[in-house]
Amino acid sequence: SWIRRSSHRLCDRLHTAPVGRGLTFLHRKQSRDVNNMNNTIDLDTFKKNYLVLGLSEQDVQRVAEMAHFTTVEAGRTLVGMGSADPDLLIILDGTATIYAQESVVLAERGPNSVVGEIALIDNRPRSAYVVSKTRMACARISGKELRRFIGKNHEAGMLMLSNLARVLAMRLREASASIEDLKSSKEDAWNLAI
């Protein structure tokens, strides 16, 4: 089925996405470029992110046209914990670090990853900080605009929500495995302190 094929392509893409490719796509003009008031980006680069995996070329173009493309330097806070915006951040190049309170590193995300999907789905305040670890090229899509698109375009919307659900499920499994690892490697805190 198309869901199974999309799922396999999504998992392959998530596990093999290289980190640190160049930013040349931000500077070249091609017939397939998406124009935005701030920057230009090659549509082939944009459609590698898992949000739009399996969408038609036309739907990918429409989603890309909603995006605000930007380049940020390392060390910039992209998402603040507790902020109320439901925007989605797509990492096109570079690496971001996701932090919990007290600077606890939760994860790193690289090219083709999407950050902010939880706030998009549940419309609650952000649950973590996202900081650029390296120079990054990214696209920010308004959560309100994206929700409208999903509501008006049922087939594309269902596919996008399925993509997000698979990624959230994979991240939940990873978190569960990390918790199990912590439980199985318990050491007496006093022994560690000595």
PDB file of N, CA and C in Angstrom, residues 29-98:
ATOM      1  N   LYS A  29      19.343  29.952  -8.891  1.00  0.00           N
ATOM      2  CA  LYS A  29      18.007  30.099  -9.460  1.00  0.00           C
ATOM      3  C   LYS A  29      17.782  28.980 -10.462  1.00  0.00           C
ATOM      4  N   GLN A  30      16.662  28.282 -10.345  1.00  0.00           N
ATOM      5  CA  GLN A  30      16.290  27.250 -11.286  1.00  0.00           C
ATOM      6  C   GLN A  30      14.803  27.373 -11.552  1.00  0.00           C
ATOM      7  N   SER A  31      14.353  26.695 -12.581  1.00  0.00           N
ATOM      8  CA  SER A  31      12.930  26.772 -12.911  1.00  0.00           C
ATOM      9  C   SER A  31      12.074  26.135 -11.819  1.00  0.00           C
ATOM     10  N   ARG A  32      12.662  25.287 -11.000  1.00  0.00           N
ATOM     11  CA  ARG A  32      11.903  24.598  -9.954  1.00  0.00           C
ATOM     12  C   ARG A  32      12.046  25.276  -8.605  1.00  0.00           C
ATOM     13  N   ASP A  33      12.580  26.478  -8.560  1.00  0.00           N
ATOM     14  CA  ASP A  33      12.754  27.186  -7.297  1.00  0.00           C
ATOM     15  C   ASP A  33      11.426  27.672  -6.752  1.00  0.00           C
ATOM     16  N   VAL A  34      11.339  27.726  -5.432  1.00  0.00           N
ATOM     17  CA  VAL A  34      10.202  28.313  -4.744  1.00  0.00           C
ATOM     18  C   VAL A  34      10.628  29.713  -4.342  1.00  0.00           C
ATOM     19  N   ASN A  35       9.902  30.713  -4.767  1.00  0.00           N
ATOM     20  CA  ASN A  35      10.253  32.080  -4.404  1.00  0.00           C
ATOM     21  C   ASN A  35       9.498  32.492  -3.165  1.00  0.00           C
ATOM     22  N   ASN A  36      10.194  33.106  -2.272  1.00  0.00           N
ATOM     23  CA  ASN A  36       9.642  33.626  -1.042  1.00  0.00           C
ATOM     24  C   ASN A  36      10.233  35.010  -0.876  1.00  0.00           C
ATOM     25  N   MET A  37       9.578  35.885  -0.163  1.00  0.00           N
ATOM     26  CA  MET A  37      10.058  37.251  -0.030  1.00  0.00           C
ATOM     27  C   MET A  37      11.454  37.310   0.584  1.00  0.00           C
ATOM     28  N   ASN A  38      11.873  36.302   1.332  1.00  0.00           N
ATOM     29  CA  ASN A  38      13.142  36.354   2.045  1.00  0.00           C
ATOM     30  C   ASN A  38      14.280  35.633   1.326  1.00  0.00           C
ATOM     31  N   ASN A  39      14.045  34.471   0.801  1.00  0.00           N
ATOM     32  CA  ASN A  39      15.078  33.674   0.155  1.00  0.00           C
ATOM     33  C   ASN A  39      14.461  32.844  -0.950  1.00  0.00           C
ATOM     34  N   THR A  40      15.310  32.152  -1.673  1.00  0.00           N
ATOM     35  CA  THR A  40      14.882  31.228  -2.702  1.00  0.00           C
ATOM     36  C   THR A  40      15.461  29.869  -2.357  1.00  0.00           C
ATOM     37  N   ILE A  41      14.679  28.837  -2.600  1.00  0.00           N
ATOM     38  CA  ILE A  41      15.163  27.491  -2.304  1.00  0.00           C
ATOM     39  C   ILE A  41      14.728  26.548  -3.414  1.00  0.00           C
ATOM     40  N   ASP A  42      15.568  25.610  -3.732  1.00  0.00           N
ATOM     41  CA  ASP A  42      15.283  24.606  -4.735  1.00  0.00           C
ATOM     42  C   ASP A  42      14.191  23.671  -4.204  1.00  0.00           C
ATOM     43  N   LEU A  43      13.164  23.471  -4.988  1.00  0.00           N
ATOM     44  CA  LEU A  43      12.044  22.625  -4.574  1.00  0.00           C
ATOM     45  C   LEU A  43      12.499  21.186  -4.320  1.00  0.00           C
ATOM     46  N   ASP A  44      13.482  20.697  -5.070  1.00  0.00           N
ATOM     47  CA  ASP A  44      13.990  19.338  -4.843  1.00  0.00           C
ATOM     48  C   ASP A  44      14.595  19.194  -3.444  1.00  0.00           C
ATOM     49  N   THR A  45      15.212  20.242  -2.949  1.00  0.00           N
ATOM     50  CA  THR A  45      15.759  20.226  -1.586  1.00  0.00           C
ATOM     51  C   THR A  45      14.632  20.212  -0.566  1.00  0.00           C
ATOM     52  N   PHE A  46      13.627  21.052  -0.771  1.00  0.00           N
ATOM     53  CA  PHE A  46      12.522  21.149   0.183  1.00  0.00           C
ATOM     54  C   PHE A  46      11.744  19.841   0.280  1.00  0.00           C
ATOM     55  N   LYS A  47      11.544  19.153  -0.826  1.00  0.00           N
ATOM     56  CA  LYS A  47      10.692  17.964  -0.784  1.00  0.00           C
ATOM     57  C   LYS A  47      11.375  16.749  -0.170  1.00  0.00           C
ATOM     58  N   LYS A  48      12.604  16.889   0.313  1.00  0.00           N
ATOM     59  CA  LYS A  48      13.278  15.793   1.018  1.00  0.00           C
ATOM     60  C   LYS A  48      12.846  15.694   2.477  1.00  0.00           C
ATOM     61  N   ASN A  49      12.160  16.717   3.006  1.00  0.00           N
ATOM     62  CA  ASN A  49      11.750  16.645   4.409  1.00  0.00           C
ATOM     63  C   ASN A  49      10.568  15.694   4.553  1.00  0.00           C
ATOM     64  N   TYR A  50      10.487  15.027   5.700  1.00  0.00           N
ATOM     65  CA  TYR A  50       9.490  13.974   5.853  1.00  0.00           C
ATOM     66  C   TYR A  50       8.060  14.476   5.931  1.00  0.00           C
ATOM     67  N   LEU A  51       7.839  15.744   6.197  1.00  0.00           N
ATOM     68  CA  LEU A  51       6.469  16.269   6.244  1.00  0.00           C
ATOM     69  C   LEU A  51       5.770  16.079   4.904  1.00  0.00           C
ATOM     70  N   VAL A  52       6.474  16.321   3.811  1.00  0.00           N
ATOM     71  CA  VAL A  52       5.864  16.300   2.482  1.00  0.00           C
ATOM     72  C   VAL A  52       6.142  15.011   1.712  1.00  0.00           C
ATOM     73  N   LEU A  53       6.718  14.013   2.370  1.00  0.00           N
ATOM     74  CA  LEU A  53       7.015  12.745   1.718  1.00  0.00           C
ATOM     75  C   LEU A  53       5.750  12.129   1.133  1.00  0.00           C
ATOM     76  N   GLY A  54       5.785  11.822  -0.136  1.00  0.00           N
ATOM     77  CA  GLY A  54       4.650  11.185  -0.799  1.00  0.00           C
ATOM     78  C   GLY A  54       3.637  12.141  -1.401  1.00  0.00           C
ATOM     79  N   LEU A  55       3.773  13.453  -1.163  1.00  0.00           N
ATOM     80  CA  LEU A  55       2.840  14.424  -1.748  1.00  0.00           C
ATOM     81  C   LEU A  55       3.137  14.621  -3.224  1.00  0.00           C
ATOM     82  N   SER A  56       2.133  15.054  -3.962  1.00  0.00           N
ATOM     83  CA  SER A  56       2.335  15.380  -5.369  1.00  0.00           C
ATOM     84  C   SER A  56       3.250  16.601  -5.483  1.00  0.00           C
ATOM     85  N   GLU A  57       3.856  16.747  -6.623  1.00  0.00           N
ATOM     86  CA  GLU A  57       4.738  17.900  -6.883  1.00  0.00           C
ATOM     87  C   GLU A  57       3.991  19.216  -6.624  1.00  0.00           C
ATOM     88  N   GLN A  58       2.735  19.272  -7.053  1.00  0.00           N
ATOM     89  CA  GLN A  58       1.924  20.479  -6.872  1.00  0.00           C
ATOM     90  C   GLN A  58       1.680  20.766  -5.386  1.00  0.00           C
ATOM     91  N   ASP A  59       1.380  19.728  -4.600  1.00  0.00           N
ATOM     92  CA  ASP A  59       1.147  19.935  -3.169  1.00  0.00           C
ATOM     93  C   ASP A  59       2.436  20.324  -2.438  1.00  0.00           C
ATOM     94  N   VAL A  60       3.566  19.733  -2.834  1.00  0.00           N
ATOM     95  CA  VAL A  60       4.852  20.126  -2.241  1.00  0.00           C
ATOM     96  C   VAL A  60       5.101  21.606  -2.515  1.00  0.00           C
ATOM     97  N   GLN A  61       4.843  22.032  -3.740  1.00  0.00           N
ATOM     98  CA  GLN A  61       5.017  23.436  -4.116  1.00  0.00           C
ATOM     99  C   GLN A  61       4.127  24.336  -3.256  1.00  0.00           C
ATOM    100  N   ARG A  62       2.882  23.927  -3.047  1.00  0.00           N
ATOM    101  CA  ARG A  62       1.953  24.740  -2.247  1.00  0.00           C
ATOM    102  C   ARG A  62       2.395  24.839  -0.795  1.00  0.00           C
ATOM    103  N   VAL A  63       2.910  23.744  -0.229  1.00  0.00           N
ATOM    104  CA  VAL A  63       3.399  23.775   1.144  1.00  0.00           C
ATOM    105  C   VAL A  63       4.648  24.657   1.218  1.00  0.00           C
ATOM    106  N   ALA A  64       5.544  24.523   0.259  1.00  0.00           N
ATOM    107  CA  ALA A  64       6.770  25.322   0.249  1.00  0.00           C
ATOM    108  C   ALA A  64       6.462  26.814   0.131  1.00  0.00           C
ATOM    109  N   GLU A  65       5.412  27.150  -0.580  1.00  0.00           N
ATOM    110  CA  GLU A  65       5.045  28.563  -0.736  1.00  0.00           C
ATOM    111  C   GLU A  65       4.553  29.175   0.584  1.00  0.00           C
ATOM    112  N   MET A  66       4.147  28.346   1.534  1.00  0.00           N
ATOM    113  CA  MET A  66       3.727  28.847   2.853  1.00  0.00           C
ATOM    114  C   MET A  66       4.929  29.148   3.745  1.00  0.00           C
ATOM    115  N   ALA A  67       6.097  28.632   3.375  1.00  0.00           N
ATOM    116  CA  ALA A  67       7.264  28.687   4.249  1.00  0.00           C
ATOM    117  C   ALA A  67       8.016  30.005   4.159  1.00  0.00           C
ATOM    118  N   HIS A  68       8.598  30.379   5.281  1.00  0.00           N
ATOM    119  CA  HIS A  68       9.509  31.518   5.391  1.00  0.00           C
ATOM    120  C   HIS A  68      10.906  30.903   5.506  1.00  0.00           C
ATOM    121  N   PHE A  69      11.741  31.081   4.484  1.00  0.00           N
ATOM    122  CA  PHE A  69      13.070  30.477   4.445  1.00  0.00           C
ATOM    123  C   PHE A  69      14.096  31.432   5.025  1.00  0.00           C
ATOM    124  N   THR A  70      15.022  30.862   5.806  1.00  0.00           N
ATOM    125  CA  THR A  70      16.045  31.691   6.432  1.00  0.00           C
ATOM    126  C   THR A  70      17.299  30.870   6.703  1.00  0.00           C
ATOM    127  N   THR A  71      18.389  31.562   6.921  1.00  0.00           N
ATOM    128  CA  THR A  71      19.646  30.952   7.342  1.00  0.00           C
ATOM    129  C   THR A  71      19.996  31.553   8.698  1.00  0.00           C
ATOM    130  N   VAL A  72      20.385  30.718   9.640  1.00  0.00           N
ATOM    131  CA  VAL A  72      20.739  31.196  10.979  1.00  0.00           C
ATOM    132  C   VAL A  72      22.126  30.688  11.355  1.00  0.00           C
ATOM    133  N   GLU A  73      22.813  31.448  12.166  1.00  0.00           N
ATOM    134  CA  GLU A  73      24.143  31.072  12.638  1.00  0.00           C
ATOM    135  C   GLU A  73      24.021  30.126  13.833  1.00  0.00           C
ATOM    136  N   ALA A  74      25.093  29.443  14.156  1.00  0.00           N
ATOM    137  CA  ALA A  74      25.134  28.527  15.305  1.00  0.00           C
ATOM    138  C   ALA A  74      24.849  29.292  16.593  1.00  0.00           C
ATOM    139  N   GLY A  75      24.159  28.638  17.513  1.00  0.00           N
ATOM    140  CA  GLY A  75      23.890  29.217  18.816  1.00  0.00           C
ATOM    141  C   GLY A  75      22.619  30.034  18.922  1.00  0.00           C
ATOM    142  N   ARG A  76      21.849  30.109  17.877  1.00  0.00           N
ATOM    143  CA  ARG A  76      20.613  30.900  17.908  1.00  0.00           C
ATOM    144  C   ARG A  76      19.442  30.043  18.402  1.00  0.00           C
ATOM    145  N   THR A  77      18.663  30.579  19.338  1.00  0.00           N
ATOM    146  CA  THR A  77      17.466  29.893  19.813  1.00  0.00           C
ATOM    147  C   THR A  77      16.371  30.051  18.767  1.00  0.00           C
ATOM    148  N   LEU A  78      15.889  28.921  18.274  1.00  0.00           N
ATOM    149  CA  LEU A  78      14.862  28.914  17.232  1.00  0.00           C
ATOM    150  C   LEU A  78      13.469  28.714  17.808  1.00  0.00           C
ATOM    151  N   VAL A  79      13.399  27.966  18.900  1.00  0.00           N
ATOM    152  CA  VAL A  79      12.127  27.690  19.568  1.00  0.00           C
ATOM    153  C   VAL A  79      12.373  27.824  21.065  1.00  0.00           C
ATOM    154  N   GLY A  80      11.533  28.594  21.730  1.00  0.00           N
ATOM    155  CA  GLY A  80      11.647  28.761  23.176  1.00  0.00           C
ATOM    156  C   GLY A  80      10.675  27.867  23.918  1.00  0.00           C
ATOM    157  N   MET A  81      11.166  27.196  24.930  1.00  0.00           N
ATOM    158  CA  MET A  81      10.297  26.346  25.744  1.00  0.00           C
ATOM    159  C   MET A  81       9.199  27.203  26.367  1.00  0.00           C
ATOM    160  N   GLY A  82       7.962  26.735  26.265  1.00  0.00           N
ATOM    161  CA  GLY A  82       6.834  27.458  26.829  1.00  0.00           C
ATOM    162  C   GLY A  82       6.192  28.465  25.885  1.00  0.00           C
ATOM    163  N   SER A  83       6.829  28.736  24.740  1.00  0.00           N
ATOM    164  CA  SER A  83       6.215  29.685  23.802  1.00  0.00           C
ATOM    165  C   SER A  83       4.951  29.074  23.204  1.00  0.00           C
ATOM    166  N   ALA A  84       4.040  29.932  22.808  1.00  0.00           N
ATOM    167  CA  ALA A  84       2.709  29.463  22.412  1.00  0.00           C
ATOM    168  C   ALA A  84       2.517  29.300  20.905  1.00  0.00           C
ATOM    169  N   ASP A  85       3.517  29.619  20.085  1.00  0.00           N
ATOM    170  CA  ASP A  85       3.293  29.520  18.639  1.00  0.00           C
ATOM    171  C   ASP A  85       3.330  28.066  18.174  1.00  0.00           C
ATOM    172  N   PRO A  86       2.429  27.682  17.257  1.00  0.00           N
ATOM    173  CA  PRO A  86       2.391  26.304  16.768  1.00  0.00           C
ATOM    174  C   PRO A  86       3.132  26.124  15.433  1.00  0.00           C
ATOM    175  N   ASP A  87       4.086  27.010  15.129  1.00  0.00           N
ATOM    176  CA  ASP A  87       4.774  26.933  13.846  1.00  0.00           C
ATOM    177  C   ASP A  87       5.645  25.686  13.754  1.00  0.00           C
ATOM    178  N   LEU A  88       5.828  25.230  12.524  1.00  0.00           N
ATOM    179  CA  LEU A  88       6.650  24.067  12.246  1.00  0.00           C
ATOM    180  C   LEU A  88       7.970  24.558  11.672  1.00  0.00           C
ATOM    181  N   LEU A  89       9.070  23.989  12.095  1.00  0.00           N
ATOM    182  CA  LEU A  89      10.394  24.348  11.615  1.00  0.00           C
ATOM    183  C   LEU A  89      10.964  23.150  10.867  1.00  0.00           C
ATOM    184  N   ILE A  90      11.336  23.353   9.612  1.00  0.00           N
ATOM    185  CA  ILE A  90      11.915  22.292   8.800  1.00  0.00           C
ATOM    186  C   ILE A  90      13.399  22.604   8.636  1.00  0.00           C
ATOM    187  N   ILE A  91      14.247  21.669   9.048  1.00  0.00           N
ATOM    188  CA  ILE A  91      15.691  21.845   8.926  1.00  0.00           C
ATOM    189  C   ILE A  91      16.099  21.363   7.531  1.00  0.00           C
ATOM    190  N   LEU A  92      16.613  22.273   6.739  1.00  0.00           N
ATOM    191  CA  LEU A  92      17.026  21.948   5.379  1.00  0.00           C
ATOM    192  C   LEU A  92      18.512  21.624   5.310  1.00  0.00           C
ATOM    193  N   ASP A  93      19.299  22.275   6.160  1.00  0.00           N
ATOM    194  CA  ASP A  93      20.733  22.025   6.221  1.00  0.00           C
ATOM    195  C   ASP A  93      21.226  22.415   7.601  1.00  0.00           C
ATOM    196  N   GLY A  94      22.202  21.688   8.133  1.00  0.00           N
ATOM    197  CA  GLY A  94      22.738  21.995   9.442  1.00  0.00           C
ATOM    198  C   GLY A  94      22.120  21.114  10.507  1.00  0.00           C
ATOM    199  N   THR A  95      22.427  21.447  11.759  1.00  0.00           N
ATOM    200  CA  THR A  95      21.986  20.631  12.891  1.00  0.00           C
ATOM    201  C   THR A  95      21.437  21.514  13.996  1.00  0.00           C
ATOM    202  N   ALA A  96      20.356  21.064  14.617  1.00  0.00           N
ATOM    203  CA  ALA A  96      19.770  21.744  15.774  1.00  0.00           C
ATOM    204  C   ALA A  96      19.816  20.794  16.962  1.00  0.00           C
ATOM    205  N   THR A  97      19.958  21.375  18.155  1.00  0.00           N
ATOM    206  CA  THR A  97      19.933  20.607  19.394  1.00  0.00           C
ATOM    207  C   THR A  97      18.651  20.944  20.132  1.00  0.00           C
ATOM    208  N   ILE A  98      17.980  19.914  20.626  1.00  0.00           N
ATOM    209  CA  ILE A  98      16.745  20.089  21.393  1.00  0.00           C
ATOM    210  C   ILE A  98      17.087  19.893  22.865  1.00  0.00           C
TER     211      ILE A  98
END
